[in-house]
Coordinates of C-alpha atoms (C1' of nucleotides) in Angstrom, one line a residue:
Chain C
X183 CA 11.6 11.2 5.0
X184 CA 13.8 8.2 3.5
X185 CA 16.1 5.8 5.5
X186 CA 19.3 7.3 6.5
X187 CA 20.5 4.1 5.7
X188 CA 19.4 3.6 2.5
X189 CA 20.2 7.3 1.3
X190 CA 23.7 6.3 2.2
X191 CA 23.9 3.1 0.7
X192 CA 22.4 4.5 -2.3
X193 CA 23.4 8.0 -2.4
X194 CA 23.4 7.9 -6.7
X195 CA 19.8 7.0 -7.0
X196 CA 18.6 9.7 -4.9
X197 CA 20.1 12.2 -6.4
X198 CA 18.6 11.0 -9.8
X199 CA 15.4 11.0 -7.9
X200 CA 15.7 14.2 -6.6
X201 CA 16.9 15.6 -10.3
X202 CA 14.3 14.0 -11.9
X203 CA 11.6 15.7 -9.1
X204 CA 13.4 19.3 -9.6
X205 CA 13.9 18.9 -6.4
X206 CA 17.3 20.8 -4.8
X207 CA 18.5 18.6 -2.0
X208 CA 21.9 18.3 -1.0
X209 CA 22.2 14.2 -0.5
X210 CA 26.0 14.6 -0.5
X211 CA 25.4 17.2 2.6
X212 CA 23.3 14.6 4.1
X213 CA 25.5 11.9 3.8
X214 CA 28.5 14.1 5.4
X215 CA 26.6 14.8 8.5
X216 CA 25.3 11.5 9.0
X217 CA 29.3 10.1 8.7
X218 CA 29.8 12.9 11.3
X219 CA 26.9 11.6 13.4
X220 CA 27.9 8.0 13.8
X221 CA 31.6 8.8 14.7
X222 CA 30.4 11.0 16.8
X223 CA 28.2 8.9 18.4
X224 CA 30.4 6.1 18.7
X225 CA 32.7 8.5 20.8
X226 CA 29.9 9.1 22.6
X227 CA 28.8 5.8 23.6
X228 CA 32.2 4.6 24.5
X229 CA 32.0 7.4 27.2
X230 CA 29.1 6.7 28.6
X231 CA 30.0 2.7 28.5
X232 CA 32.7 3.6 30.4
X233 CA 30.2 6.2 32.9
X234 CA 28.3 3.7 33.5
X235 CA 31.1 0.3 34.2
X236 CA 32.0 3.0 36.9
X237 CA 29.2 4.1 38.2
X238 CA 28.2 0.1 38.8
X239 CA 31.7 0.1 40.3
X240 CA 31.2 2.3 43.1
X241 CA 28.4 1.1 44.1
X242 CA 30.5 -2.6 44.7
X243 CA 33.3 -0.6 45.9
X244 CA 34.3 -1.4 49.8
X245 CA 37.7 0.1 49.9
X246 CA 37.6 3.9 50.3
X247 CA 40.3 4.6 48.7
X248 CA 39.3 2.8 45.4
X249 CA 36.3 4.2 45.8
X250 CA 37.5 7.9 45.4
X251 CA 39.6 7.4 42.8
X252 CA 36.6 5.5 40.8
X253 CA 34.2 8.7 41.4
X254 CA 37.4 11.0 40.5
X255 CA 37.4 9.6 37.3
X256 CA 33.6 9.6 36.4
X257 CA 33.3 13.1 37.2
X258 CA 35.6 13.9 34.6
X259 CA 33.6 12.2 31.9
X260 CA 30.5 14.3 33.5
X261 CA 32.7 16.9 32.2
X262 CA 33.2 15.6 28.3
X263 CA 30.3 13.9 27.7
X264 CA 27.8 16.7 27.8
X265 CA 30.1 19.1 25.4
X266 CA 29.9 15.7 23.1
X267 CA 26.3 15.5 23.4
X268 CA 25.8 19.0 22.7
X269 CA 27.8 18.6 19.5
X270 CA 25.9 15.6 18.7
X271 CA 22.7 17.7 18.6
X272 CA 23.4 20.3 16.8
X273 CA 24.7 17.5 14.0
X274 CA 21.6 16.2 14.5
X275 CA 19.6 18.4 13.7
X276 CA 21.0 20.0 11.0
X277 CA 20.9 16.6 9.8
X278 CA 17.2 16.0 10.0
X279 CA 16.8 19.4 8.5
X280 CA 18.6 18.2 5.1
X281 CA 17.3 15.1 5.5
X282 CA 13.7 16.6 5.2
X283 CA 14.2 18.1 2.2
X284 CA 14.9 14.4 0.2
X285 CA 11.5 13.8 -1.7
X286 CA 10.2 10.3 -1.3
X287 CA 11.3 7.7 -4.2
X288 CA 9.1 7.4 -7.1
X289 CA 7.2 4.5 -8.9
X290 CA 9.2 3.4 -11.7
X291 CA 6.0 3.7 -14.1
X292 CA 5.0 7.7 -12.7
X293 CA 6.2 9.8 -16.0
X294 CA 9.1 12.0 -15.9
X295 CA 8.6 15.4 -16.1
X296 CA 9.8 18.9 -14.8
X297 CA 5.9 20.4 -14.1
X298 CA 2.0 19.8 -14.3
X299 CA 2.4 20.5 -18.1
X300 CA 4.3 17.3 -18.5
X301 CA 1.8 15.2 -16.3
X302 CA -0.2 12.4 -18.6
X303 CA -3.4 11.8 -18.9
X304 CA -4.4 8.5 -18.8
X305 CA -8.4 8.6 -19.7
X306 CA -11.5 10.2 -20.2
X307 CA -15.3 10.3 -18.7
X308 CA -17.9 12.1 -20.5
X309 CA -18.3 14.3 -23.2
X310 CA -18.0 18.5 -22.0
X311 CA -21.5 19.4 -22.6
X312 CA -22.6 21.5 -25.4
X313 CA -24.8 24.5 -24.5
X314 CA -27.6 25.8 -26.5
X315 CA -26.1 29.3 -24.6
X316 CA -23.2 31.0 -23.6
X317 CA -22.6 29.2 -20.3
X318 CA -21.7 31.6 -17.1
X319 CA -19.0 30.6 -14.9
X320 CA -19.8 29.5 -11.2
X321 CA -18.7 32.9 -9.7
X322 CA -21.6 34.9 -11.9
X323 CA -24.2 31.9 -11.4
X324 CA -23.4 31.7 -7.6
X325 CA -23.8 35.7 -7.2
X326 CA -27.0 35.3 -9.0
X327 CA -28.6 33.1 -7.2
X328 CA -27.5 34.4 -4.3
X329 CA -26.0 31.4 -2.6
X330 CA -22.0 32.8 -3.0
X331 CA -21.1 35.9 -1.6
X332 CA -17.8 37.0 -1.9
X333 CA -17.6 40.3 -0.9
X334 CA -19.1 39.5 2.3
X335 CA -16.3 36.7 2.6
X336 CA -13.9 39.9 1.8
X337 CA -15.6 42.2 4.4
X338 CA -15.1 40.0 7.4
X339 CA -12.1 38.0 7.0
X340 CA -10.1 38.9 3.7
X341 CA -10.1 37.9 -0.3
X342 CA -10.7 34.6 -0.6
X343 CA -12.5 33.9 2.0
X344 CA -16.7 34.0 1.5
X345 CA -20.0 33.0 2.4
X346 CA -22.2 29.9 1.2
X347 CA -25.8 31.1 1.8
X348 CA -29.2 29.4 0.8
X349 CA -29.3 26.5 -1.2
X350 CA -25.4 26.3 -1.4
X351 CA -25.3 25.8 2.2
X352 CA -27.3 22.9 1.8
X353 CA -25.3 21.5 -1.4
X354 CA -22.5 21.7 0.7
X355 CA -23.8 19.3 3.5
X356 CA -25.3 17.3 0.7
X357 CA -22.3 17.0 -1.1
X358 CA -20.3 15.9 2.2
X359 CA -23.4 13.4 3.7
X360 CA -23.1 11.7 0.0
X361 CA -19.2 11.5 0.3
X362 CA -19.7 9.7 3.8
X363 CA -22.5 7.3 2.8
X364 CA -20.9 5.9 0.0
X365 CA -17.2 5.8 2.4
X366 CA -19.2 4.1 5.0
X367 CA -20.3 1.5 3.0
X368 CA -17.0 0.5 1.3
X369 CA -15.6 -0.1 5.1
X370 CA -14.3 3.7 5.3
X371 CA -14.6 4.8 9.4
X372 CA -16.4 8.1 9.6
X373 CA -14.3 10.7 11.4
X374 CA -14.1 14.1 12.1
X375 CA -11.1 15.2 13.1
X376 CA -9.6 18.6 15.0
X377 CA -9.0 21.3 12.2
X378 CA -5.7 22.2 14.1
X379 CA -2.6 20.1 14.5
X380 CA 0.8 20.2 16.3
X381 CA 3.3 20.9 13.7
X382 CA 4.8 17.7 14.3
X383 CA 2.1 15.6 12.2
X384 CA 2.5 18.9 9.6
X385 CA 6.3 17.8 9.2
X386 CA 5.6 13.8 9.5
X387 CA 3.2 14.7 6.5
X388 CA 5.5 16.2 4.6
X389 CA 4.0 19.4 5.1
X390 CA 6.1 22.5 6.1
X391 CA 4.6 24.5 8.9
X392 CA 6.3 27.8 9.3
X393 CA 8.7 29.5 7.5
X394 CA 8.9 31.8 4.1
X395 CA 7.3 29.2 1.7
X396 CA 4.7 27.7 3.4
X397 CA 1.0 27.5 2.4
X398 CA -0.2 26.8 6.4
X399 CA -1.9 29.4 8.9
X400 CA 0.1 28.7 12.2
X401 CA -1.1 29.8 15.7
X402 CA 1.6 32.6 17.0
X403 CA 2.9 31.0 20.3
X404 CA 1.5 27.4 20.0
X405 CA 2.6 24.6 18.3
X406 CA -0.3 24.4 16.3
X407 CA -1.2 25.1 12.5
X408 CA -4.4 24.8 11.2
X409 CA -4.9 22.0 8.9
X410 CA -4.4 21.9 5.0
X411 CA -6.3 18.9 5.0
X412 CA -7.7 16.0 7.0
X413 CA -4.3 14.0 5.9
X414 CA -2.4 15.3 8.3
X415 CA -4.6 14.5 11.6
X416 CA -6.0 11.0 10.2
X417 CA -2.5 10.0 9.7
X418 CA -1.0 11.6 12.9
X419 CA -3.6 9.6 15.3
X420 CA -1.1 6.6 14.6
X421 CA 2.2 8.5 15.4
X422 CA 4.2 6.2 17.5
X423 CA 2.0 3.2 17.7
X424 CA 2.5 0.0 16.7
X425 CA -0.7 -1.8 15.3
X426 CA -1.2 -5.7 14.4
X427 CA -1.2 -6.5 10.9
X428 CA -4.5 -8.0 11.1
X429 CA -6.1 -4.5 11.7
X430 CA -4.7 -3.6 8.0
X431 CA -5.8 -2.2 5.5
X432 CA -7.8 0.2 8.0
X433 CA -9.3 3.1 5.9
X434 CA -11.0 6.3 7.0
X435 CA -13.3 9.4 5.5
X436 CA -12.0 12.3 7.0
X437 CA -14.3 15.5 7.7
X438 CA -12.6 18.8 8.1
X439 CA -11.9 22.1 7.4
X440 CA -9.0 22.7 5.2
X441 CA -7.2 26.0 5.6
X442 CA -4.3 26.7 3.0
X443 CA -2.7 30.4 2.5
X444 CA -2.4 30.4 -1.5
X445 CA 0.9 32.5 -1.1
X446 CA 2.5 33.2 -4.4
X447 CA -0.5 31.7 -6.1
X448 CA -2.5 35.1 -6.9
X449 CA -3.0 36.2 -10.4
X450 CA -3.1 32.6 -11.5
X451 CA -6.4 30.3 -12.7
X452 CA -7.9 31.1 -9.0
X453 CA -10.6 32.7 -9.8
X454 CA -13.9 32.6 -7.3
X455 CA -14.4 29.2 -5.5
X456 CA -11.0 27.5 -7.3
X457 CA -8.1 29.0 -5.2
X458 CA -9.6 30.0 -1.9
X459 CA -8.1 29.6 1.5
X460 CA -11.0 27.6 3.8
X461 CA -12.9 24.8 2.5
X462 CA -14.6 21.4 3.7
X463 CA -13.7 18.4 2.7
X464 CA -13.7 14.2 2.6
X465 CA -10.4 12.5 2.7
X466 CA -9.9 9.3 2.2
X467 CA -7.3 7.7 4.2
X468 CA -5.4 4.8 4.8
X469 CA -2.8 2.5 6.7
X470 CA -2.0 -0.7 4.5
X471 CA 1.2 -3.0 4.7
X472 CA 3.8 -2.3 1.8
X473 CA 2.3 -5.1 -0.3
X474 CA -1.7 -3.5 -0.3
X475 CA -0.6 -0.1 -0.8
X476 CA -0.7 -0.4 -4.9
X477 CA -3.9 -1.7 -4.7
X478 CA -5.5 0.6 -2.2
X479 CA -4.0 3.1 -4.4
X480 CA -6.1 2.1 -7.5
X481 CA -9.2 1.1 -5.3
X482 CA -9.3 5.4 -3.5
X483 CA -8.8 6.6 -7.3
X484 CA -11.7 4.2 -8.4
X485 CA -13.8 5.6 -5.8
X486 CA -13.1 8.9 -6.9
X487 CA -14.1 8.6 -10.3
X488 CA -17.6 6.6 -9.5
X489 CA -17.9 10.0 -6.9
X490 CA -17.7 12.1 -10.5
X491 CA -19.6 10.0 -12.7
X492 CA -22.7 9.6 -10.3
X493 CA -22.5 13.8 -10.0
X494 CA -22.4 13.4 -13.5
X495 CA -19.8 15.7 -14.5
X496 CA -17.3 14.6 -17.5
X497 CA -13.5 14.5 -16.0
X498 CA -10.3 13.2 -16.4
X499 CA -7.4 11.4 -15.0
X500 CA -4.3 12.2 -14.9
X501 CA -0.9 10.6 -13.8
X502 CA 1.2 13.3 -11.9
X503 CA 5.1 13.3 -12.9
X504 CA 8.2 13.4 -11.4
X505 CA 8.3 17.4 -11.3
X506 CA 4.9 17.8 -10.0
X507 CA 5.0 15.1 -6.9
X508 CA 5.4 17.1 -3.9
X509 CA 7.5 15.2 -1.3
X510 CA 5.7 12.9 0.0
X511 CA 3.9 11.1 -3.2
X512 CA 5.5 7.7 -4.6
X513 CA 2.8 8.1 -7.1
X514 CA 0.3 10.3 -7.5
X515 CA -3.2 10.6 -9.7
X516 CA -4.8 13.9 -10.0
X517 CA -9.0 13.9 -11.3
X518 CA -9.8 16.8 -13.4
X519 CA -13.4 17.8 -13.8
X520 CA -14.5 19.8 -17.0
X521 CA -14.9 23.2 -16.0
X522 CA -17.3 25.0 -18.4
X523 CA -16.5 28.3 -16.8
X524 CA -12.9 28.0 -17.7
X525 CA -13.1 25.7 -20.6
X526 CA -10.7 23.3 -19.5
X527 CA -10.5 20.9 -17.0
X528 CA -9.4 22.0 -13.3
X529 CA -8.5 19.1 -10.6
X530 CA -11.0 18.4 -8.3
X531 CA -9.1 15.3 -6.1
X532 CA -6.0 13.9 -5.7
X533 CA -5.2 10.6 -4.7
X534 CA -1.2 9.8 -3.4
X535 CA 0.5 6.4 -2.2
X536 CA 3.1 7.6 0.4
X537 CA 4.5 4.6 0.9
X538 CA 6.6 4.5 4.4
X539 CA 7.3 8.5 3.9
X540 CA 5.1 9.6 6.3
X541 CA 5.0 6.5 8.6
X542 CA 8.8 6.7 8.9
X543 CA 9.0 10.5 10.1
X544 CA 5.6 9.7 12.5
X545 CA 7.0 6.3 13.6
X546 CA 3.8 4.5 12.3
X547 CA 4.8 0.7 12.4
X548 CA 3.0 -2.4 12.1
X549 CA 3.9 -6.0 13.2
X550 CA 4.0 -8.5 10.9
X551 CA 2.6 -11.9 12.5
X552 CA 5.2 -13.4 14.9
X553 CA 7.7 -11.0 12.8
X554 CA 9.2 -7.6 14.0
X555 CA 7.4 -4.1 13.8
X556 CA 7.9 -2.2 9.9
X557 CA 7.1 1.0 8.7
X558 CA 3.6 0.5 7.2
X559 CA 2.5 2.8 3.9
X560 CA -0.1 5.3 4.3
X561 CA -2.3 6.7 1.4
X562 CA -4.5 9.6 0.8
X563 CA -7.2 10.8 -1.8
X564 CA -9.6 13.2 -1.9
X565 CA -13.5 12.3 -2.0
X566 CA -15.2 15.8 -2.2
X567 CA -13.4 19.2 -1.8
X568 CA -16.7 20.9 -1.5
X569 CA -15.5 24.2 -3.2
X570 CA -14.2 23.1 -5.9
X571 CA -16.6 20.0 -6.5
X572 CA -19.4 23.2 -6.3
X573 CA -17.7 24.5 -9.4
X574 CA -18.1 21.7 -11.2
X575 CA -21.8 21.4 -10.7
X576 CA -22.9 24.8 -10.9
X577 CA -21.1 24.7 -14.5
X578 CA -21.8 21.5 -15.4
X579 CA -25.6 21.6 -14.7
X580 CA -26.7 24.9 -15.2
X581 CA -28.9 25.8 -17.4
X582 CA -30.2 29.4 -19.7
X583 CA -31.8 31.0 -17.0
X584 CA -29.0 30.4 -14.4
X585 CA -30.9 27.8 -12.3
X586 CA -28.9 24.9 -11.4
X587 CA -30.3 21.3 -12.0
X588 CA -28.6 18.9 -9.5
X589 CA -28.0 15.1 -10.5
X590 CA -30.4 12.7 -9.3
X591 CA -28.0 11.0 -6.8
X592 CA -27.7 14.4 -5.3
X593 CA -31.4 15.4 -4.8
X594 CA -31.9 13.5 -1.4
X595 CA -28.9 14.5 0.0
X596 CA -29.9 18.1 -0.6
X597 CA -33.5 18.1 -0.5
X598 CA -33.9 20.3 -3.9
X599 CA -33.8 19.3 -7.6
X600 CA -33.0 22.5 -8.5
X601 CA -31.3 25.2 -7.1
X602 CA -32.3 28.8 -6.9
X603 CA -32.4 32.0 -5.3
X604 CA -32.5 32.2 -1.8
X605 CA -35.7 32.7 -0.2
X606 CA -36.6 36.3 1.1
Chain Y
rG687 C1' -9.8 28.9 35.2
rG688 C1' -9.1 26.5 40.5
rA689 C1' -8.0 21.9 43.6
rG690 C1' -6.4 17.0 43.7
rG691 C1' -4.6 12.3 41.2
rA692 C1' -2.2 9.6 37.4
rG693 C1' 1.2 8.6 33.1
rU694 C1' 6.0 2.1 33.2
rG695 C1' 7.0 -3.0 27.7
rG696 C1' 1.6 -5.2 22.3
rC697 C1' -2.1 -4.7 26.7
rC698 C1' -2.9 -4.7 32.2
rG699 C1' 0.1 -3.8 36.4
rA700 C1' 4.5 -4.0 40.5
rG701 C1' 8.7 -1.2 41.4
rC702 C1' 13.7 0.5 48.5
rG703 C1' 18.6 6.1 44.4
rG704 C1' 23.0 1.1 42.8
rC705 C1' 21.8 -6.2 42.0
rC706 C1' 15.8 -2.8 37.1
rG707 C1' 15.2 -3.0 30.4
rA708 C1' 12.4 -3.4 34.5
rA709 C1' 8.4 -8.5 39.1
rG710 C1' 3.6 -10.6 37.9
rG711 C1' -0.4 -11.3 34.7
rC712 C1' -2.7 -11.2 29.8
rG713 C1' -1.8 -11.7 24.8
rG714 C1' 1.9 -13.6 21.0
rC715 C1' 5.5 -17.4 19.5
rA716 C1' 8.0 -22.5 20.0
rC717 C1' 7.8 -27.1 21.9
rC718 C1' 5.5 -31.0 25.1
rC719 C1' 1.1 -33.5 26.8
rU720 C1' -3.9 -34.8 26.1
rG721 C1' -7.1 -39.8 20.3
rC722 C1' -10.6 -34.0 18.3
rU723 C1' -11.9 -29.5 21.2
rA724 C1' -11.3 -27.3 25.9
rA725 C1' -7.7 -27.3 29.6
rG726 C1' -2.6 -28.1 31.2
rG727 C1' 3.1 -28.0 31.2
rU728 C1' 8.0 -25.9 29.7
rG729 C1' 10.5 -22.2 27.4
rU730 C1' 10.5 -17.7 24.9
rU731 C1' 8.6 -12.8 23.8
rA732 C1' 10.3 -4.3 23.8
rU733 C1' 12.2 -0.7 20.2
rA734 C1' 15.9 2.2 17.8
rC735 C1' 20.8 3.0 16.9
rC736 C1' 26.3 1.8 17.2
rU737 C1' 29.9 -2.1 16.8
rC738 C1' 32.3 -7.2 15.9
rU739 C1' 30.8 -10.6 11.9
rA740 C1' 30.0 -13.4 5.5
rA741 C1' 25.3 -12.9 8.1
rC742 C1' 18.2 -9.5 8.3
rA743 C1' 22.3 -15.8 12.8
rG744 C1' 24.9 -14.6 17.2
rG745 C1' 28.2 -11.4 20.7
rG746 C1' 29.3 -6.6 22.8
rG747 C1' 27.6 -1.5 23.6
rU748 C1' 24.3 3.1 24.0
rA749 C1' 19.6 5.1 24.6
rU750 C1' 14.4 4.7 25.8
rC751 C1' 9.8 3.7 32.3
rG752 C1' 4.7 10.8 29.0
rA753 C1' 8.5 15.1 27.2
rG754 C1' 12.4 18.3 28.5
rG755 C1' 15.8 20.1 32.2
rG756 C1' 18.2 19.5 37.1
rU757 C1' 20.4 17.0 41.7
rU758 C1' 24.0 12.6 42.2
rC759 C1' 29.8 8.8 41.1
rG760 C1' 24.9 6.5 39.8
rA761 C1' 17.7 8.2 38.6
rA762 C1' 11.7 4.4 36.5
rU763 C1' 12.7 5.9 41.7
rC764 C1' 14.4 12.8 44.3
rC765 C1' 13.5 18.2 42.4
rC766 C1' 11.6 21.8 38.4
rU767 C1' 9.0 23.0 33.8
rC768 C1' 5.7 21.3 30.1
rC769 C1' 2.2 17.8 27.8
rU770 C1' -1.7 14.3 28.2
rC771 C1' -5.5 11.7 30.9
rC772 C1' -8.9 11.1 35.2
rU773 C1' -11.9 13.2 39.5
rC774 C1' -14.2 17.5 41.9
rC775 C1' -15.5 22.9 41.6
rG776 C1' -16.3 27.1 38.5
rC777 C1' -17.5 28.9 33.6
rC778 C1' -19.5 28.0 28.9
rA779 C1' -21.7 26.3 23.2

RNA sequence: GGAGGAGUGGCCGAGCGGCCGAAGGCGGCACCCUGCUAAGGUGUUAUACCUCUAACAGGGGUAUCGAGGGUUCGAAUCCCUCCUCCUCCGCCA
């Protein structure tokens, strides 16, 4: 969410911004029912100025007479002020819900562009590998071994869904232990987090809960969604609080499940592990003043990329334009690893500085010293989505007879060197 | 799931239906004093929004004492619902 304020004051620019986003928000709609609001509002709180001088009178009031007249004239303002209020509401609201819909403001240096095809990619890691074979993909080498299984993933919950068994179960823990070890030590607080939320910290996200176009499993008669990612908990445990500056930068490594419905998104490059609707996952997160956000921005990317190059797996990065932001991003940088099994390169993180998006709609503030509370920025990036980082090194690594060799880093963490059929 | 108790400012903690945006303490800030340090003294210190104004300086106003309703001329204070936390019992991984 941006400043009511400043949309008004600057009602041009975010309309560019929105253009340039491809993003259909109706700023001029916003700025009408926020002139509404304060005229109403002042109405409003010269009534209740009034309520209350009288209300202060009759309690000084010694002539009955006076007295009466004093109450006479409140209880009519009992009468007027709720209908105002009411009014004032619904204004509100329909205010908040426009208002919602205003992406964040980009960094002047993110590219402009309508879609992914237009993001830019800014280097290179690694050279793809050449095989002295015809590489499988993950989903045949996974079957094969015996440590994927789709179809019982199908059978008890639905497409998309499926089991780890074997050795992948324990590349999975591997892959999330190594995530955490190397978070730890760069002053990242462990945390697991709940893998539901109120749709509250969805919203202050920038996430959209319910509704026709969402991508979130909600609970029917609750409040609650299940999470998309560990974003939206690690940054909702500071809605509402103020914190001192001197606790900031404070950065986290978020452990959770990450549920997403995919709607709309069949028939596209989703094929096997890619696209699927529950994963684990590391997120990196953190709460920074306005002037450390750039730099915490470049330092979660940099971690991301050393995550890639000790898995060993060749990648790429890529600055995310205009069109393909989302809301909440002020810039965004996307790491692509080289997929053998598609023959391209297929994002495996995602790193976003938020800026004071999501602080504003959670009401995360912190106070400068001796100075009054500000919005502080929040930033996110992805240290292993386990699916889709499995992709990668099932490809990457795998060699003729469908074995998988795992990168030396990895072999402690997952107590094999190779990986291979489960054991009967 | 059952029975009790509690939710107040950055933190702790008072609070008779009107004089309470709220005592007191801690912490913070400013100044004073003490040759340093420690201690001490005085003052100050919530947030958002509206409005006057050249002003992010001041003045005025509204709201906020977990959330939402209600009673009342008037609610932190009374009533209802919900949420969260604590204690005890039950159940359970």
């Amino acid at each position: 969410m941006l400043d009511l304020r400043y949309i008004r004051e600057n009602a041009g620019a975010v309309k560019k911004n929105c253009a340039d986003r491809g993003v259909e928000a109706d700023v001029d709609l916003v700025v009408g029912l926020a002139d509404r609001r304060s005229a109403l509002l002042q109405e409003l709180e010269g009534l209740r100025a009034r309520q209350n001088q009288l209300a202060k009178a009759v309690g000084k009031e010694r002539d009955e007479g006076a007295r009466a007249r004093l109450i006479e004239e409140s209880r009519e303002l009992k009468e007027r002020i709720p209908e105002l209020e009411e009014e004032l509401h619904r204004v509100e609201e329909r205010l908040t819900e426009e208002q919602l819909k205003i992406p964040n403001l980009t960094h002047p240096e993110a590219p402009i562009g309508k879609d992914d095809s237009e993001n830019v990619e800014i280097r290179r890691w690694g050279e793809p590998k050449e095989f002295g074979f015809e590489p499988k993909d993950h989903v045949e080498l996974g079957e094969a071994l015996g440590i994927i299984d789709f179809d019982a993933g199908a059978k008890t919950t639905g497409s998309k869904f499926y089991f780890l068994r074997g050795d992948a179960v324990l590349l999975e823990l591997g892959l999330v232990r190594f995530a955490l070890d190397l978070l730890s030590g760069r002053g990242y607080e462990l945390a697991m987090t709940p893998d539901l939320a109120r749709d509250r910290m969805l919203l202050g996200t920038g996430f959209v809960p319910r509704g026709p176009e969402t991508q979130i499993y909600s609970v029917e008669d609750t409040d609650l969604s299940l999470i998309a990612t560990a974003e939206i908990t690690l940054a909702g445990q500071l809605a509402d609080e103020i914190v001192e500056e001197g606790s900031l930068p404070r950065r986290f490594a978020g452990l959770s499940h990450c549920f997403r419905t995919e709607a709309g998104a069949h028939g596209r490059a989703s094929r096997g592990l890619y696209r699927v609707h529950q994963f684990t996952k590391v997120e990196m997160f953190a709460f920074t003043t306005p002037e450390q956000s750039e730099e915490m921005h470049r330092e979660m990317l940099g971690i991301e990329e050393e995550i890639f190059r000790t898995l060993e797996i060749p990648y790429r990065v890529v600055d995310i334009c205009t069109g393909d932001l989302g809301a909440a991003a002020y810039r965004k940088y996307d790491v692509e690893a080289w997929m053998p099994g598609r023959r391209d390169y297929g994002e495996v993180t995602s790193t976003s500085n938020t800026t004071d998006y999501q602080a504003r709609r959670l009401g995360i503030r912190y106070r400068p010293e001796g100075g009054r509370p500000r919005l502080l920025h929040t930033l996110n990036g992805t240290a292993i989505a386990v699916s889709r980082t499995m992709i990668a090194l099932l490809e990457n690594h795998q060699r003729e007879d469908g074995s998988v060799v795992l990168p030396e880093a990895l072999v402690p963490y997952v107590g094999r060197e190779v990986l291979g059929p489960p054991h009967r």
